[in-house]
């Protein structure tokens, strides 16, 4: 069953306001476990983790910036 546009907007807002800060804390914790690696390793870890967090939520964010397709034309 496809998720409605309104539900996807609410879910994307929840992900950005709650999930993303939690993911940032988790990413910083992972890098701290590595005991301050070199600058390039640290940058690589942050870039990979920065891309990986969005992949599972791609379907939620797709089309959110567009007009509501469920809204009837006036």
Short mmCIF file of C-alpha atoms in Angstrom, two decimals:
data_model
loop_
_atom_site.label_atom_id
_atom_site.label_comp_id
_atom_site.label_asym_id
_atom_site.label_seq_id
_atom_site.Cartn_x
_atom_site.Cartn_y
_atom_site.Cartn_z
CA UNK A 1 0.00 0.00 0.00
CA UNK A 2 1.52 3.34 -1.03
CA UNK A 3 1.94 5.99 1.63
CA UNK A 4 0.00 9.21 1.09
CA UNK A 5 1.75 12.48 0.33
CA UNK A 6 0.66 14.00 3.64
CA UNK A 7 1.97 11.02 5.61
CA UNK A 8 5.29 11.14 3.75
CA UNK A 9 5.64 14.85 4.57
CA UNK A 10 5.04 14.18 8.26
CA UNK A 11 7.38 11.20 8.25
CA UNK A 12 10.12 13.17 6.49
CA UNK A 13 9.80 15.96 9.06
CA UNK A 14 10.05 13.43 11.89
CA UNK A 15 13.10 11.84 10.29
CA UNK A 16 14.83 15.21 9.88
CA UNK A 17 14.00 16.54 13.35
CA UNK A 18 14.52 13.39 15.41
CA UNK A 19 16.28 10.75 13.34
CA UNK A 20 19.02 12.86 11.78
CA UNK A 21 20.32 14.34 15.07
CA UNK A 22 20.32 10.86 16.60
CA UNK A 23 22.23 9.55 13.58
CA UNK A 24 24.76 12.39 13.88
CA UNK A 25 25.38 11.49 17.52
CA UNK A 26 25.83 7.85 16.51
CA UNK A 27 28.26 8.80 13.72
CA UNK A 28 30.38 10.94 16.05
CA UNK A 29 30.41 8.09 18.57
CA UNK A 30 31.65 5.66 15.91
CA UNK A 31 34.45 8.03 14.92
CA UNK A 32 35.39 8.51 18.60
CA UNK A 33 35.77 4.73 18.95
CA UNK A 34 38.49 4.91 16.27
CA UNK A 35 40.61 7.03 18.64
CA UNK A 36 41.10 10.09 16.42
CA UNK A 37 42.12 8.65 13.05
CA UNK A 38 43.91 10.71 10.43
CA UNK A 39 42.03 13.58 8.82
CA UNK A 40 41.39 11.68 5.57
CA UNK A 41 40.07 8.57 7.32
CA UNK A 42 37.81 10.66 9.51
CA UNK A 43 36.55 12.64 6.50
CA UNK A 44 35.92 9.40 4.60
CA UNK A 45 33.93 7.93 7.49
CA UNK A 46 31.78 11.06 7.75
CA UNK A 47 31.16 11.16 4.00
CA UNK A 48 30.15 7.49 3.87
CA UNK A 49 27.92 7.79 6.93
CA UNK A 50 26.45 11.00 5.53
CA UNK A 51 25.34 9.20 2.38
CA UNK A 52 24.28 5.93 4.01
CA UNK A 53 21.73 7.51 6.37
CA UNK A 54 19.57 8.75 3.50
CA UNK A 55 19.43 5.57 1.43
CA UNK A 56 16.73 3.76 3.45
CA UNK A 57 14.56 6.89 3.42
CA UNK A 58 14.79 7.67 -0.28
CA UNK A 59 11.16 6.70 -0.89
CA UNK A 60 10.01 9.04 1.88
CA UNK A 61 11.83 12.12 0.59
CA UNK A 62 11.11 11.60 -3.11
CA UNK A 63 8.70 14.29 -4.36
CA UNK A 64 8.22 16.05 -1.03
CA UNK A 65 9.19 19.43 -2.48
CA UNK A 66 6.57 19.18 -5.22
CA UNK A 67 2.92 20.18 -5.09
CA UNK A 68 0.51 17.75 -3.44
CA UNK A 69 -0.47 15.22 -6.13
CA UNK A 70 -3.45 14.04 -4.05
CA UNK A 71 -5.02 17.51 -3.92
CA UNK A 72 -7.86 17.94 -6.42
CA UNK A 73 -7.47 20.66 -9.05
CA UNK A 74 -9.37 23.85 -8.41
#
